[in-house]
mmCIF file of C-alpha atoms in Angstrom:
data_model
loop_
_atom_site.group_PDB
_atom_site.id
_atom_site.type_symbol
_atom_site.label_atom_id
_atom_site.label_comp_id
_atom_site.label_asym_id
_atom_site.label_seq_id
_atom_site.Cartn_x
_atom_site.Cartn_y
_atom_site.Cartn_z
ATOM 1 C CA MET A 13 33.482 -13.599 -6.019
ATOM 2 C CA SER A 14 30.869 -15.850 -7.536
ATOM 3 C CA GLY A 15 27.147 -15.682 -6.991
ATOM 4 C CA PRO A 16 24.815 -18.654 -6.820
ATOM 5 C CA PRO A 17 24.440 -20.697 -9.994
ATOM 6 C CA VAL A 18 21.662 -19.691 -12.331
ATOM 7 C CA LEU A 19 18.644 -21.965 -12.430
ATOM 8 C CA ASP A 20 18.462 -24.522 -15.237
ATOM 9 C CA ASP A 21 14.915 -25.658 -14.473
ATOM 10 C CA PRO A 22 12.467 -23.378 -16.329
ATOM 11 C CA GLN A 23 9.688 -24.441 -13.984
ATOM 12 C CA ALA A 24 11.775 -23.574 -10.925
ATOM 13 C CA ARG A 25 9.134 -21.839 -8.839
ATOM 14 C CA SER A 26 5.963 -21.027 -10.629
ATOM 15 C CA GLY A 27 5.255 -24.036 -12.826
ATOM 16 C CA LEU A 28 4.568 -21.485 -15.578
ATOM 17 C CA ARG A 29 7.101 -19.956 -17.965
ATOM 18 C CA LEU A 30 6.365 -16.456 -19.214
ATOM 19 C CA ASP A 31 8.287 -14.160 -21.533
ATOM 20 C CA PHE A 32 9.216 -10.884 -19.832
ATOM 21 C CA VAL A 33 10.694 -8.113 -22.006
ATOM 22 C CA PHE A 34 12.721 -5.386 -20.285
ATOM 23 C CA ILE A 35 13.285 -2.196 -22.293
ATOM 24 C CA THR A 36 16.443 -0.803 -20.726
ATOM 25 C CA ASP A 37 19.428 1.374 -21.298
ATOM 26 C CA PRO A 38 22.385 -0.708 -22.584
ATOM 27 C CA LEU A 39 23.046 -3.466 -20.044
ATOM 28 C CA ALA A 40 26.781 -2.808 -19.914
ATOM 29 C CA GLY A 41 26.091 0.605 -18.405
ATOM 30 C CA LEU A 42 23.786 -0.597 -15.622
ATOM 31 C CA ALA A 43 24.858 -1.123 -12.006
ATOM 32 C CA PRO A 44 23.768 -4.667 -11.066
ATOM 33 C CA ALA A 45 24.271 -4.133 -7.329
ATOM 34 C CA HIS A 46 22.026 -1.049 -7.351
ATOM 35 C CA ASP A 47 19.581 -1.060 -10.255
ATOM 36 C CA THR A 48 16.000 -2.080 -9.592
ATOM 37 C CA THR A 49 15.789 -3.213 -13.221
ATOM 38 C CA ILE A 50 18.404 -5.904 -12.581
ATOM 39 C CA ALA A 51 16.701 -6.966 -9.350
ATOM 40 C CA LEU A 52 13.448 -7.500 -11.256
ATOM 41 C CA MET A 53 15.216 -9.396 -14.033
ATOM 42 C CA GLU A 54 16.934 -11.663 -11.505
ATOM 43 C CA GLU A 55 13.682 -12.484 -9.752
ATOM 44 C CA ALA A 56 11.926 -13.190 -13.040
ATOM 45 C CA GLN A 57 14.704 -15.641 -13.894
ATOM 46 C CA LEU A 58 14.676 -17.240 -10.441
ATOM 47 C CA ALA A 59 10.921 -17.724 -10.795
ATOM 48 C CA GLY A 60 11.575 -19.695 -13.976
ATOM 49 C CA HIS A 61 10.591 -17.099 -16.577
ATOM 50 C CA ARG A 62 12.400 -16.063 -19.752
ATOM 51 C CA VAL A 63 14.163 -12.693 -19.471
ATOM 52 C CA LEU A 64 14.460 -10.760 -22.729
ATOM 53 C CA THR A 65 16.093 -7.357 -23.062
ATOM 54 C CA THR A 66 15.925 -4.658 -25.695
ATOM 55 C CA THR A 67 16.495 -0.912 -26.035
ATOM 56 C CA ILE A 68 14.416 1.977 -27.338
ATOM 57 C CA GLY A 69 16.420 2.015 -30.566
ATOM 58 C CA GLU A 70 15.470 -1.616 -31.258
ATOM 59 C CA LEU A 71 11.715 -1.023 -31.141
ATOM 60 C CA GLY A 72 9.698 -0.687 -34.324
ATOM 61 C CA ILE A 73 6.392 -1.154 -36.108
ATOM 62 C CA ASP A 74 5.792 -3.511 -39.037
ATOM 63 C CA ARG A 75 2.371 -3.647 -40.690
ATOM 64 C CA GLY A 76 0.699 -2.228 -37.617
ATOM 65 C CA ARG A 77 2.385 -4.527 -35.082
ATOM 66 C CA ALA A 78 4.964 -3.419 -32.547
ATOM 67 C CA PHE A 79 8.158 -5.442 -32.435
ATOM 68 C CA ALA A 80 11.555 -5.372 -30.757
ATOM 69 C CA ARG A 81 14.894 -6.959 -31.419
ATOM 70 C CA CYS A 82 15.404 -8.846 -28.164
ATOM 71 C CA ARG A 83 18.121 -10.961 -26.616
ATOM 72 C CA GLU A 84 17.488 -13.650 -24.049
ATOM 73 C CA VAL A 85 19.611 -12.880 -21.011
ATOM 74 C CA THR A 86 20.949 -15.203 -18.355
ATOM 75 C CA LEU A 87 21.941 -13.499 -15.119
ATOM 76 C CA ARG A 88 24.226 -14.455 -12.284
ATOM 77 C CA PRO A 89 22.258 -12.946 -9.388
ATOM 78 C CA ALA A 90 23.914 -10.562 -6.968
ATOM 79 C CA VAL A 91 24.350 -11.812 -3.415
ATOM 80 C CA LEU A 92 23.599 -9.958 -0.194
ATOM 81 C CA SER A 93 26.542 -9.384 2.154
ATOM 82 C CA GLU A 94 26.280 -7.181 5.247
ATOM 83 C CA ASP A 95 23.342 -5.166 3.918
ATOM 84 C CA LYS A 96 24.953 -4.638 0.513
ATOM 85 C CA TRP A 97 24.517 -6.381 -2.802
ATOM 86 C CA ILE A 98 27.648 -7.799 -4.399
ATOM 87 C CA ALA A 99 27.604 -8.572 -8.113
ATOM 88 C CA ASP A 100 30.054 -10.382 -10.380
ATOM 89 C CA THR A 101 31.886 -8.349 -12.975
ATOM 90 C CA ASP A 102 30.481 -10.722 -15.590
ATOM 91 C CA TRP A 103 26.961 -10.655 -14.230
ATOM 92 C CA TYR A 104 25.085 -11.595 -17.394
ATOM 93 C CA THR A 105 25.340 -13.354 -20.717
ATOM 94 C CA SER A 106 23.046 -12.667 -23.634
ATOM 95 C CA GLY A 107 21.955 -14.647 -26.641
ATOM 96 C CA ALA A 108 21.605 -13.609 -30.245
ATOM 97 C CA SER A 109 19.274 -10.778 -31.212
ATOM 98 C CA ARG A 110 15.909 -11.943 -32.480
ATOM 99 C CA ARG A 111 12.945 -9.927 -33.696
ATOM 100 C CA ARG A 112 9.897 -10.526 -31.502
ATOM 101 C CA PRO A 113 6.320 -9.267 -31.949
ATOM 102 C CA LEU A 114 5.592 -7.530 -28.650
ATOM 103 C CA ASP A 115 1.964 -8.603 -28.568
ATOM 104 C CA GLU A 116 3.186 -12.199 -28.153
ATOM 105 C CA VAL A 117 5.081 -11.665 -24.884
ATOM 106 C CA SER A 118 3.544 -11.811 -21.413
ATOM 107 C CA ALA A 119 4.809 -8.529 -19.963
ATOM 108 C CA ILE A 120 6.864 -5.506 -20.979
ATOM 109 C CA PHE A 121 8.802 -3.522 -18.373
ATOM 110 C CA MET A 122 9.608 -0.031 -19.697
ATOM 111 C CA ARG A 123 12.716 0.763 -17.650
ATOM 112 C CA THR A 124 14.653 3.395 -19.617
ATOM 113 C CA ASP A 125 15.979 6.301 -17.601
ATOM 114 C CA PRO A 126 14.901 9.899 -18.292
ATOM 115 C CA PRO A 127 15.014 12.316 -19.962
ATOM 116 C CA VAL A 128 11.615 11.845 -21.539
ATOM 117 C CA ASP A 129 12.805 13.161 -24.872
ATOM 118 C CA SER A 130 11.637 12.619 -28.461
ATOM 119 C CA ASN A 131 13.170 9.123 -28.584
ATOM 120 C CA TYR A 132 11.398 8.154 -25.377
ATOM 121 C CA LEU A 133 8.080 9.540 -26.588
ATOM 122 C CA ARG A 134 8.381 7.650 -29.877
ATOM 123 C CA ALA A 135 8.925 4.462 -27.902
ATOM 124 C CA THR A 136 5.680 5.052 -25.997
ATOM 125 C CA PHE A 137 3.825 5.555 -29.291
ATOM 126 C CA ILE A 138 5.200 2.226 -30.527
ATOM 127 C CA LEU A 139 4.090 0.545 -27.292
ATOM 128 C CA ASP A 140 0.603 1.996 -27.785
ATOM 129 C CA LEU A 141 0.161 -0.712 -30.431
ATOM 130 C CA VAL A 142 0.580 -3.485 -27.839
ATOM 131 C CA ASP A 143 -2.817 -4.711 -26.616
ATOM 132 C CA PRO A 144 -2.893 -4.127 -22.830
ATOM 133 C CA THR A 145 -5.530 -6.839 -22.419
ATOM 134 C CA THR A 146 -3.086 -9.502 -23.631
ATOM 135 C CA THR A 147 0.313 -8.095 -22.626
ATOM 136 C CA LEU A 148 0.986 -6.484 -19.256
ATOM 137 C CA LEU A 149 2.627 -3.062 -19.687
ATOM 138 C CA ILE A 150 4.665 -1.792 -16.739
ATOM 139 C CA ASN A 151 4.048 1.074 -17.034
ATOM 140 C CA SER A 152 1.340 2.101 -19.510
ATOM 141 C CA PRO A 153 2.837 4.121 -22.392
ATOM 142 C CA ALA A 154 0.011 6.665 -22.218
ATOM 143 C CA GLY A 155 0.518 6.940 -18.463
ATOM 144 C CA LEU A 156 4.240 7.524 -18.947
ATOM 145 C CA ARG A 157 3.500 10.387 -21.322
ATOM 146 C CA ASP A 158 0.945 11.945 -18.997
ATOM 147 C CA ALA A 159 2.868 11.727 -15.737
ATOM 148 C CA ASN A 160 5.788 14.128 -15.770
ATOM 149 C CA GLU A 161 7.735 13.123 -12.686
ATOM 150 C CA LYS A 162 8.132 16.664 -11.371
ATOM 151 C CA LEU A 163 4.627 17.866 -12.252
ATOM 152 C CA PHE A 164 2.240 14.954 -11.760
ATOM 153 C CA ALA A 165 1.957 15.386 -7.982
ATOM 154 C CA LEU A 166 0.646 18.916 -8.582
ATOM 155 C CA ARG A 167 -2.651 17.374 -9.633
ATOM 156 C CA MET A 168 -3.098 16.843 -5.876
ATOM 157 C CA PRO A 169 -1.493 20.005 -4.464
ATOM 158 C CA GLU A 170 -2.763 19.329 -0.959
ATOM 159 C CA LEU A 171 -0.305 16.420 -0.680
ATOM 160 C CA GLY A 172 2.846 18.469 -1.335
ATOM 161 C CA PRO A 173 4.617 21.686 -0.386
ATOM 162 C CA PRO A 174 3.700 25.039 -1.972
ATOM 163 C CA THR A 175 4.964 24.813 -5.551
ATOM 164 C CA LEU A 176 5.350 27.246 -8.431
ATOM 165 C CA VAL A 177 5.944 26.200 -12.046
ATOM 166 C CA SER A 178 7.081 29.190 -14.072
ATOM 167 C CA ALA A 179 9.597 30.610 -16.512
ATOM 168 C CA ASP A 180 9.081 34.124 -15.134
ATOM 169 C CA ARG A 181 12.206 35.024 -13.137
ATOM 170 C CA ASP A 182 10.576 37.890 -11.259
ATOM 171 C CA GLU A 183 7.714 35.636 -10.212
ATOM 172 C CA ILE A 184 10.185 33.048 -8.931
ATOM 173 C CA VAL A 185 12.152 35.659 -6.999
ATOM 174 C CA GLU A 186 8.934 36.836 -5.374
ATOM 175 C CA ALA A 187 8.110 33.265 -4.310
ATOM 176 C CA VAL A 188 11.603 32.749 -2.872
ATOM 177 C CA HIS A 189 11.319 35.946 -0.824
ATOM 178 C CA SER A 190 7.880 34.875 0.384
ATOM 179 C CA TRP A 191 8.979 31.362 1.401
ATOM 180 C CA GLY A 192 12.458 32.180 2.702
ATOM 181 C CA THR A 193 14.170 29.241 0.976
ATOM 182 C CA ALA A 194 13.139 27.214 -2.063
ATOM 183 C CA VAL A 195 14.320 24.306 -4.167
ATOM 184 C CA LEU A 196 14.486 24.613 -7.960
ATOM 185 C CA LYS A 197 14.152 21.533 -10.177
ATOM 186 C CA PRO A 198 14.256 21.108 -13.946
ATOM 187 C CA THR A 199 11.000 19.667 -15.261
ATOM 188 C CA ASP A 200 12.716 16.690 -16.888
ATOM 189 C CA GLY A 201 15.708 15.860 -14.682
ATOM 190 C CA MET A 202 16.673 12.811 -12.660
ATOM 191 C CA ALA A 203 19.213 11.713 -10.031
ATOM 192 C CA GLY A 204 19.417 15.194 -8.521
ATOM 193 C CA ARG A 205 20.708 16.803 -11.712
ATOM 194 C CA GLY A 206 20.029 20.517 -11.979
ATOM 195 C CA ILE A 207 18.450 20.806 -8.528
ATOM 196 C CA MET A 208 19.464 24.033 -6.763
ATOM 197 C CA LEU A 209 18.777 25.712 -3.462
ATOM 198 C CA LEU A 210 17.401 29.253 -3.776
ATOM 199 C CA ARG A 211 17.836 31.802 -0.972
ATOM 200 C CA PRO A 212 16.342 35.296 -1.068
ATOM 201 C CA HIS A 213 19.577 37.159 -0.260
ATOM 202 C CA ASP A 214 21.901 35.102 -2.421
ATOM 203 C CA PRO A 215 23.692 37.600 -4.732
ATOM 204 C CA ASN A 216 23.710 34.865 -7.397
ATOM 205 C CA LEU A 217 19.930 34.301 -7.299
ATOM 206 C CA HIS A 218 19.132 36.208 -10.494
ATOM 207 C CA SER A 219 22.064 34.630 -12.319
ATOM 208 C CA ILE A 220 20.927 31.147 -11.219
ATOM 209 C CA LEU A 221 17.442 31.843 -12.548
ATOM 210 C CA ASP A 222 18.800 33.226 -15.824
ATOM 211 C CA THR A 223 20.634 29.952 -16.366
ATOM 212 C CA ALA A 224 17.929 27.594 -15.104
ATOM 213 C CA THR A 225 15.139 29.202 -17.146
ATOM 214 C CA VAL A 226 17.368 29.932 -20.180
ATOM 215 C CA ARG A 227 16.684 33.642 -19.580
ATOM 216 C CA GLY A 228 12.982 33.174 -19.063
ATOM 217 C CA ASP A 229 12.369 30.731 -21.907
ATOM 218 C CA GLN A 230 12.005 27.424 -20.008
ATOM 219 C CA HIS A 231 9.737 26.460 -17.136
ATOM 220 C CA VAL A 232 11.207 25.216 -13.875
ATOM 221 C CA VAL A 233 9.630 23.771 -10.747
ATOM 222 C CA VAL A 234 10.163 25.776 -7.565
ATOM 223 C CA GLN A 235 9.074 24.273 -4.236
ATOM 224 C CA GLN A 236 9.107 25.732 -0.773
ATOM 225 C CA TYR A 237 12.011 24.183 1.119
ATOM 226 C CA ILE A 238 10.964 21.583 3.697
ATOM 227 C CA PRO A 239 13.264 21.902 6.758
ATOM 228 C CA GLU A 240 12.881 18.229 7.702
ATOM 229 C CA ALA A 241 15.147 17.426 4.747
ATOM 230 C CA GLU A 242 18.153 18.623 6.773
ATOM 231 C CA THR A 243 17.752 16.148 9.623
ATOM 232 C CA ALA A 244 15.452 13.421 8.328
ATOM 233 C CA GLY A 245 16.361 13.402 4.635
ATOM 234 C CA ASP A 246 13.776 12.195 2.177
ATOM 235 C CA ARG A 247 12.103 8.853 1.686
ATOM 236 C CA ARG A 248 11.597 6.753 -1.430
ATOM 237 C CA VAL A 249 8.406 4.707 -1.164
ATOM 238 C CA ILE A 250 7.725 1.971 -3.708
ATOM 239 C CA VAL A 251 4.080 1.825 -4.768
ATOM 240 C CA LEU A 252 2.761 -1.324 -6.465
ATOM 241 C CA ASP A 253 -0.731 -1.287 -7.949
ATOM 242 C CA GLY A 254 -1.570 1.801 -5.919
ATOM 243 C CA GLN A 255 -0.337 0.460 -2.558
ATOM 244 C CA PRO A 256 2.897 1.357 -0.695
ATOM 245 C CA ILE A 257 4.971 -1.804 -0.218
ATOM 246 C CA GLY A 258 8.350 -0.627 1.076
ATOM 247 C CA SER A 259 10.522 2.401 1.713
ATOM 248 C CA VAL A 260 14.074 3.593 2.251
ATOM 249 C CA ARG A 261 15.311 6.827 3.798
ATOM 250 C CA ARG A 262 18.017 8.871 2.046
ATOM 251 C CA LEU A 263 20.140 11.172 4.188
ATOM 252 C CA VAL A 264 22.454 13.911 2.945
ATOM 253 C CA GLU A 265 26.100 12.869 3.296
ATOM 254 C CA THR A 266 27.973 16.129 3.784
ATOM 255 C CA GLY A 267 31.163 14.982 5.447
ATOM 256 C CA GLY A 268 30.602 17.742 7.992
ATOM 257 C CA ALA A 269 31.103 20.506 5.430
ATOM 258 C CA GLY A 270 27.447 21.276 4.822
ATOM 259 C CA ASP A 271 28.167 21.384 1.094
ATOM 260 C CA GLU A 272 25.326 19.188 -0.180
ATOM 261 C CA PHE A 273 21.566 19.317 0.315
ATOM 262 C CA ARG A 274 20.303 16.853 -2.295
ATOM 263 C CA CYS A 275 19.002 13.566 -0.881
ATOM 264 C CA ASN A 276 19.714 11.496 -3.989
ATOM 265 C CA MET A 277 21.639 8.240 -4.017
ATOM 266 C CA ALA A 278 23.300 9.419 -7.221
ATOM 267 C CA THR A 279 24.748 12.417 -5.342
ATOM 268 C CA GLY A 280 26.105 10.297 -2.498
ATOM 269 C CA ALA A 281 23.183 10.270 -0.073
ATOM 270 C CA ARG A 282 23.397 7.639 2.654
ATOM 271 C CA VAL A 283 20.531 5.152 2.773
ATOM 272 C CA VAL A 284 19.070 3.737 5.978
ATOM 273 C CA ALA A 285 16.263 1.317 6.744
ATOM 274 C CA ASP A 286 12.748 2.693 6.825
ATOM 275 C CA THR A 287 9.162 1.455 7.026
ATOM 276 C CA VAL A 288 5.894 2.323 5.339
ATOM 277 C CA THR A 289 3.992 4.798 7.518
ATOM 278 C CA ALA A 290 0.372 5.717 8.083
ATOM 279 C CA ARG A 291 1.060 8.949 6.165
ATOM 280 C CA ASP A 292 2.362 6.941 3.186
ATOM 281 C CA ARG A 293 -0.894 4.992 3.125
ATOM 282 C CA GLU A 294 -2.861 8.211 3.460
ATOM 283 C CA ILE A 295 -1.044 9.720 0.474
ATOM 284 C CA CYS A 296 -1.618 6.553 -1.559
ATOM 285 C CA THR A 297 -5.307 6.586 -0.686
ATOM 286 C CA THR A 298 -5.500 9.799 -2.728
ATOM 287 C CA LEU A 299 -2.739 9.166 -5.255
ATOM 288 C CA GLY A 300 -3.035 5.401 -5.782
ATOM 289 C CA PRO A 301 -6.371 5.240 -7.621
ATOM 290 C CA GLU A 302 -5.209 7.921 -10.075
ATOM 291 C CA LEU A 303 -1.988 6.000 -10.738
ATOM 292 C CA VAL A 304 -3.836 2.733 -11.313
ATOM 293 C CA ARG A 305 -6.390 4.423 -13.568
ATOM 294 C CA ARG A 306 -3.533 5.552 -15.785
ATOM 295 C CA GLY A 307 -1.806 2.167 -15.818
ATOM 296 C CA LEU A 308 1.052 3.372 -13.613
ATOM 297 C CA VAL A 309 1.343 0.238 -11.520
ATOM 298 C CA PHE A 310 5.020 0.379 -10.486
ATOM 299 C CA VAL A 311 5.935 3.791 -9.088
ATOM 300 C CA GLY A 312 8.375 5.387 -6.660
ATOM 301 C CA ILE A 313 7.154 8.379 -4.695
ATOM 302 C CA ASP A 314 9.400 10.785 -2.791
ATOM 303 C CA ILE A 315 8.297 12.159 0.557
ATOM 304 C CA ILE A 316 9.958 14.778 2.774
ATOM 305 C CA GLY A 317 8.418 15.154 6.210
ATOM 306 C CA ASP A 318 4.788 14.417 5.465
ATOM 307 C CA ARG A 319 4.813 16.017 2.005
ATOM 308 C CA LEU A 320 4.790 14.354 -1.405
ATOM 309 C CA THR A 321 7.471 15.936 -3.600
ATOM 310 C CA GLU A 322 7.772 13.702 -6.697
ATOM 311 C CA VAL A 323 6.108 10.778 -8.459
ATOM 312 C CA ASN A 324 8.667 8.659 -10.332
ATOM 313 C CA VAL A 325 7.198 6.487 -13.080
ATOM 314 C CA THR A 326 9.844 5.973 -15.782
ATOM 315 C CA SER A 327 12.372 3.743 -14.011
ATOM 316 C CA PRO A 328 11.779 4.065 -10.265
ATOM 317 C CA THR A 329 14.596 2.656 -8.198
ATOM 318 C CA GLY A 330 15.186 1.812 -4.530
ATOM 319 C CA ILE A 331 14.246 -1.864 -4.393
ATOM 320 C CA ARG A 332 17.825 -3.089 -3.971
ATOM 321 C CA GLU A 333 18.337 -0.829 -0.973
ATOM 322 C CA ILE A 334 14.977 -1.592 0.617
ATOM 323 C CA ASP A 335 15.421 -5.356 0.307
ATOM 324 C CA ALA A 336 18.981 -5.175 1.662
ATOM 325 C CA LEU A 337 18.211 -2.954 4.650
ATOM 326 C CA SER A 338 14.720 -4.114 5.598
ATOM 327 C CA GLY A 339 14.855 -7.836 4.831
ATOM 328 C CA THR A 340 11.972 -7.518 2.384
ATOM 329 C CA HIS A 341 11.608 -9.206 -0.999
ATOM 330 C CA LEU A 342 10.062 -6.416 -3.051
ATOM 331 C CA ALA A 343 11.629 -7.529 -6.321
ATOM 332 C CA ALA A 344 10.203 -11.027 -5.878
ATOM 333 C CA ASP A 345 6.859 -9.598 -4.737
ATOM 334 C CA THR A 346 6.666 -7.410 -7.838
ATOM 335 C CA ILE A 347 7.382 -10.305 -10.183
ATOM 336 C CA GLU A 348 4.864 -12.472 -8.319
ATOM 337 C CA TRP A 349 2.269 -9.717 -8.756
ATOM 338 C CA ALA A 350 3.085 -9.451 -12.477
ATOM 339 C CA VAL A 351 2.776 -13.222 -12.941
ATOM 340 C CA ALA A 352 -0.593 -13.231 -11.181
ATOM 341 C CA ARG A 353 -1.807 -10.343 -13.357
ATOM 342 C CA CYS A 354 -0.597 -12.100 -16.530
ATOM 343 C CA THR A 355 -2.315 -15.294 -15.473
ATOM 344 C CA THR A 356 -5.578 -13.473 -14.867
ATOM 345 C CA MET A 357 -5.329 -11.771 -18.270
ATOM 346 C CA THR A 358 -4.805 -15.158 -19.935
ATOM 347 C CA GLU A 359 -7.768 -16.697 -18.152
ATOM 348 C CA MET A 360 -9.998 -13.820 -19.245
ATOM 349 C CA ARG A 361 -9.198 -14.266 -22.925
#
């Protein structure tokens, strides 16, 4: 299978060529038919911009200036076939590594997956040295540090389910008995890893909590279970500059055995078309201004029923699925927004 030819004309759509740097995990390990990062890179290329990639380990500081060893990448875009993206095995080629001062590029997309560990935090400190008035940062390094994906929504507790953050096993057991059923999440996980269902009469409850909290030494997030998850799954809503722009619904795929409750694509959840709702807009009326204030302009929020459960800021995904199922062009819309923001920043200098 071969996708459409890559564009040779650097002025293909926009009449303006910008340098976009994507800080990613190693490209060879990405899934081009699924990853939002690749969708954004493809649209940047199709719009005539230069796509440069680097990794956290290739960032540095020299005499007070942030730099990265970048490679220019040429992509063979995935093609849409029957609501699914199909990508070539050889979906990209990359040029030689070249050291680039990061304050000379137009935009930087920080798209490295969690965990937010010491390496990740060091990368955000390096990016702090990039002037946000001259280079667009998606997302702000300070915002990335501040917005733990499991905890940030608790700044607005009225939007979500009852939630306890604790390392105290007895306190957690009391909450589980009070709520009936609860969901436990690590504070720094992703893709459904470490998420467990807690039931008050489960003989393994105390053992589960011993393990999850490292015998009372590590905090976990415990949320009251939302029954709508069983029948309606959960929804990933993409939020751009504080506004919801598209959504996809993720349904548990149990095969009839009832052996899975996590609504994560990484755990095999089935995705179906969805639309932005009045409740999504209501949530973003409260949440959006706080995100924008912190420079968190590209975000994925998770909603079960009418409740906000997570705010994903590090490398939110879902665009491939939304565009495929709903006929939208969120990747192109996001790049168009970034180009407009870069243009405005240039004009203001």
